[in-house]
mmCIF file of C-alpha atoms in Angstrom:
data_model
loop_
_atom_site.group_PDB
_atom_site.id
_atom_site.type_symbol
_atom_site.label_atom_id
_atom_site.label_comp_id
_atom_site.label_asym_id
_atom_site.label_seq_id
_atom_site.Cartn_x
_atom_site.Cartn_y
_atom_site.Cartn_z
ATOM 1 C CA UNK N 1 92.747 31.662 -31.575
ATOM 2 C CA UNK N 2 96.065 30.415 -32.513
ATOM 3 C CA UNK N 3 97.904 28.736 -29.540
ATOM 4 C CA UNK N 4 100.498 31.260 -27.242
ATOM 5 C CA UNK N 5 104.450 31.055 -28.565
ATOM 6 C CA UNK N 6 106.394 29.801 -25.649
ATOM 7 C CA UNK N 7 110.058 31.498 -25.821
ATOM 8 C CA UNK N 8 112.372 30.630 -23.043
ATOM 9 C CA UNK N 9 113.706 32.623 -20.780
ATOM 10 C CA UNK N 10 117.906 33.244 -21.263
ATOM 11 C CA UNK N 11 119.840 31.152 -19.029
ATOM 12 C CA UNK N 12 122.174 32.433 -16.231
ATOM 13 C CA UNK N 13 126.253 32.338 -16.582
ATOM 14 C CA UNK N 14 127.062 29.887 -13.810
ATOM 15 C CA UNK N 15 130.900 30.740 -14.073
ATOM 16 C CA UNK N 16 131.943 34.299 -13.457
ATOM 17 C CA UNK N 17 133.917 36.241 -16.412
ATOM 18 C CA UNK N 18 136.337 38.812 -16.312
ATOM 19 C CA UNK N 19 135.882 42.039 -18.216
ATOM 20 C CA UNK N 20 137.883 41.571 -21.247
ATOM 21 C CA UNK N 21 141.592 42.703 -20.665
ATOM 22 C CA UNK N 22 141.482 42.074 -16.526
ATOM 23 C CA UNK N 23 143.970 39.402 -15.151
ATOM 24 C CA UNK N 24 142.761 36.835 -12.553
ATOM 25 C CA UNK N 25 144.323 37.611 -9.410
ATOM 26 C CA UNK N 26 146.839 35.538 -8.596
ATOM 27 C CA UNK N 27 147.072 33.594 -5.025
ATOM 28 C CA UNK N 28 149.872 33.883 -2.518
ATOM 29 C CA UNK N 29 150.712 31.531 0.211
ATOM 30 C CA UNK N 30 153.720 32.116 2.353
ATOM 31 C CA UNK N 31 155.504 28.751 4.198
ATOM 32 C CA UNK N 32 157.155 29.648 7.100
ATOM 33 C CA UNK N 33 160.334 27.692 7.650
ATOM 34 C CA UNK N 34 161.054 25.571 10.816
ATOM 35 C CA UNK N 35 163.818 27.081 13.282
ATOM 36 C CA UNK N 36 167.101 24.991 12.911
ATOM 37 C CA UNK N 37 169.573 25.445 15.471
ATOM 38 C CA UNK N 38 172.647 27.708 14.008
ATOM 39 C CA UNK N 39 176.155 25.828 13.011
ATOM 40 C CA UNK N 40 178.590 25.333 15.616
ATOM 41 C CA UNK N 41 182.400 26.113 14.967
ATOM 42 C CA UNK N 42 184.880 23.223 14.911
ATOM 43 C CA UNK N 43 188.513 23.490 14.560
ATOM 44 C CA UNK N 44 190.796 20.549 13.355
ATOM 45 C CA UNK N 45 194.108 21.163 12.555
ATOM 46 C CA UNK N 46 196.252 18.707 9.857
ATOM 47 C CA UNK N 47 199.828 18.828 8.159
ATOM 48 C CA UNK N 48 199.188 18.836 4.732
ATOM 49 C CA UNK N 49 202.038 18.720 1.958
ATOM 50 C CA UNK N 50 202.128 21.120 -1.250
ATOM 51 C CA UNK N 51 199.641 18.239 -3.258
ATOM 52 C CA UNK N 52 196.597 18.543 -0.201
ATOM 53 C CA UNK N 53 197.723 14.852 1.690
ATOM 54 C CA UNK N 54 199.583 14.917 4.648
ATOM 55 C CA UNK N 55 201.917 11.599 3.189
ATOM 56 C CA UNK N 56 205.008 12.190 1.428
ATOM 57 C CA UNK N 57 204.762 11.264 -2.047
ATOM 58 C CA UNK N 58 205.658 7.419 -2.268
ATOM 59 C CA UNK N 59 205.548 4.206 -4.518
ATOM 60 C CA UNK N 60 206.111 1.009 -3.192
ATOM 61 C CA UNK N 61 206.221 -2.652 -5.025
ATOM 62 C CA UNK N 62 205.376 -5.900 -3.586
ATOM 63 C CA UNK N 63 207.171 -8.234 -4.264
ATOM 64 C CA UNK N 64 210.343 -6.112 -5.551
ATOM 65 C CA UNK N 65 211.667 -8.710 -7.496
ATOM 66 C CA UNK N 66 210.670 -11.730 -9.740
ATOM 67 C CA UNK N 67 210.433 -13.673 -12.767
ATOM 68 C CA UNK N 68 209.067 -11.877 -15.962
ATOM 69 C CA UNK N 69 204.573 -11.339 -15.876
ATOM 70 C CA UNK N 70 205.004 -12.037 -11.862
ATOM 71 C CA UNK N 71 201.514 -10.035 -10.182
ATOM 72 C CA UNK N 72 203.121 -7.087 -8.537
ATOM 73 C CA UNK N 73 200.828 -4.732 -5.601
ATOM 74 C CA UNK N 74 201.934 -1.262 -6.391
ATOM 75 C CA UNK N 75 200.940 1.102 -3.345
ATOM 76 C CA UNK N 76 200.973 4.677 -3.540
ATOM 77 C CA UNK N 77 200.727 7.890 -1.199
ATOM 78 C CA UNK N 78 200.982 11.569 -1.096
ATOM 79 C CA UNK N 79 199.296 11.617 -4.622
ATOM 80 C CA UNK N 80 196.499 14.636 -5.452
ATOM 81 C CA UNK N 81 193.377 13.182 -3.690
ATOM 82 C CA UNK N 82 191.119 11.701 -6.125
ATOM 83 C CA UNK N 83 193.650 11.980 -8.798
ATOM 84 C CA UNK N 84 193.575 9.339 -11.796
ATOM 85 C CA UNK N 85 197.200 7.839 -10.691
ATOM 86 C CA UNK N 86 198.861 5.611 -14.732
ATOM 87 C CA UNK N 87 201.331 2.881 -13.454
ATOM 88 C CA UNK N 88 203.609 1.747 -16.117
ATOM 89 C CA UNK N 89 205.950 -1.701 -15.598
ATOM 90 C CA UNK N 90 208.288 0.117 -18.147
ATOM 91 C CA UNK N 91 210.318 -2.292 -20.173
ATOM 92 C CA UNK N 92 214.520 -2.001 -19.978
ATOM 93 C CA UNK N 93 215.247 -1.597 -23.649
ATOM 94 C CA UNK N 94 213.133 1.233 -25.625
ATOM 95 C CA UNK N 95 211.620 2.280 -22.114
ATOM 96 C CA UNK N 96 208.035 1.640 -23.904
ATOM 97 C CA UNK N 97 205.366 0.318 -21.238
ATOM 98 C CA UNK N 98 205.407 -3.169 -20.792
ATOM 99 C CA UNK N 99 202.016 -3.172 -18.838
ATOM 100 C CA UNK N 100 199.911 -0.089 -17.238
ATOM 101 C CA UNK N 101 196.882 0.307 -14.955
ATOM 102 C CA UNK N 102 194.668 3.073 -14.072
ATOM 103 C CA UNK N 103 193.870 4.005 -10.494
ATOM 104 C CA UNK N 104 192.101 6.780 -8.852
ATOM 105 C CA UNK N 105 193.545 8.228 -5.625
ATOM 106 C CA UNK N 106 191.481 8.115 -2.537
ATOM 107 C CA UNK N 107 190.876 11.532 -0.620
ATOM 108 C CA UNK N 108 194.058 10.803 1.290
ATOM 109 C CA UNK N 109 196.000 10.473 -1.771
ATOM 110 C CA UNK N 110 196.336 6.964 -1.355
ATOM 111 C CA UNK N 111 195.722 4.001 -3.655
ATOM 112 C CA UNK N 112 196.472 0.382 -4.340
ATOM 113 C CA UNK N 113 196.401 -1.974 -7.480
ATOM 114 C CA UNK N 114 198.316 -4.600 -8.862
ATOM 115 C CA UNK N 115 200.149 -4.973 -12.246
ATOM 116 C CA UNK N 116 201.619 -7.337 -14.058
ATOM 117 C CA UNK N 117 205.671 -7.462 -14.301
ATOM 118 C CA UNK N 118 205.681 -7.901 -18.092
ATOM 119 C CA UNK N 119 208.847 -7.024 -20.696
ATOM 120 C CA UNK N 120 208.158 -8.527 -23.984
ATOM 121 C CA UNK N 121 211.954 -9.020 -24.160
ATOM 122 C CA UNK N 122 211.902 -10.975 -20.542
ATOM 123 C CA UNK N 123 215.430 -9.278 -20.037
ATOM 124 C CA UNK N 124 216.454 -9.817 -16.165
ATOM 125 C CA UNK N 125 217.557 -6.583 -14.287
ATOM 126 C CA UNK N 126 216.310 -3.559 -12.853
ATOM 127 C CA UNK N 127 212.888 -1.911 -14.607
ATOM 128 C CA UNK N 128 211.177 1.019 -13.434
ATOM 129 C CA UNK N 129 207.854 1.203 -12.248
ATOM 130 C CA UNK N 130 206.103 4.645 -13.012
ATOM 131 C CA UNK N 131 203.298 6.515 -11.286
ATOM 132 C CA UNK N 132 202.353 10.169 -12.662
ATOM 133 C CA UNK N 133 198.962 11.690 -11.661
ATOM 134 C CA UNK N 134 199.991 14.900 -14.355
ATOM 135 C CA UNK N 135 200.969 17.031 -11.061
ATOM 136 C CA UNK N 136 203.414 14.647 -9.765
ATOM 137 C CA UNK N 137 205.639 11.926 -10.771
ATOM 138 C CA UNK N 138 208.063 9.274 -9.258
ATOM 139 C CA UNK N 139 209.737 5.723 -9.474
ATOM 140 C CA UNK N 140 210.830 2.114 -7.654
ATOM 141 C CA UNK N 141 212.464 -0.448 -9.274
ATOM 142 C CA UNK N 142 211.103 -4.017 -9.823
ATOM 143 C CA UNK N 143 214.078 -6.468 -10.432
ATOM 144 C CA UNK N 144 213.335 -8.853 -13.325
ATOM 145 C CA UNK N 145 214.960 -12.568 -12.281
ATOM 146 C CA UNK N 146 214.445 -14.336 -15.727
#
């Protein structure tokens, strides 16, 4: 007698399959956020001019005066706040810049730097100093000794 065939027995899916066509169904969790308290109302009330600072518009030089490429501090207010302010040291004849520095406003419309006093010319007199933040624009004088 010839010896039994063994066939095995078909295994069992261990992972569960969707019919063809069905979507898994897809989980939802919901987070809850933690109370806050609500925002409480304050009032502050400030002058403010037509450019948002509550400073009038001003340029100041210090020192005033000096000998040509003298360091000058060149303070500003009432400027847009945060602004890019161009200082020019203008020269006297042709009006071109002699020197210029780039400053940006603080949220007061304030700002500070220095320049240099410098007229390729070194003529003495009166040259203007000139701030413009393309909303506003003013002047001082810086008297050139030599």
């Amino acid at each position: 007698t010839a010896p039994p065939a063994l066939t095995p027995a078909p295994l069992a899916a261990t992972t569960p399959t969707a019919p063809p066509g069905v979507a898994p169904t897809p989980r939802v969790f919901v987070i809850t956020p933690s109370p806050t308290p609500p925002p409480t109302a304050t009032a502050t009330a400030t002058a403010t001019s037509s450019s948002g600072t509550s400073d009038p518009l001003s340029l100041a030089l210090s020192p005033s005066s000096g000998p040509n490429n003298s360091e000058i501090t060149v303070t500003g207010a009432g400027w847009t706040p945060g602004a890019f302010v161009t200082v020019q040291y203008m020269q006297r004849v042709g009006q071109n810049a002699g020197a210029s520095a780039t400053v940006l406003a603080d949220d007061q419309g304030r700002f500070t730097t220095t320049l240099t006093a410098h007229d390729s010319q070194a003529l003495p007199g009166p040259h203007d100093v000139v701030a413009d933040d393309g909303d506003h624009s003013t002047r001082a004088t810086f008297t050139a000794t030599s």
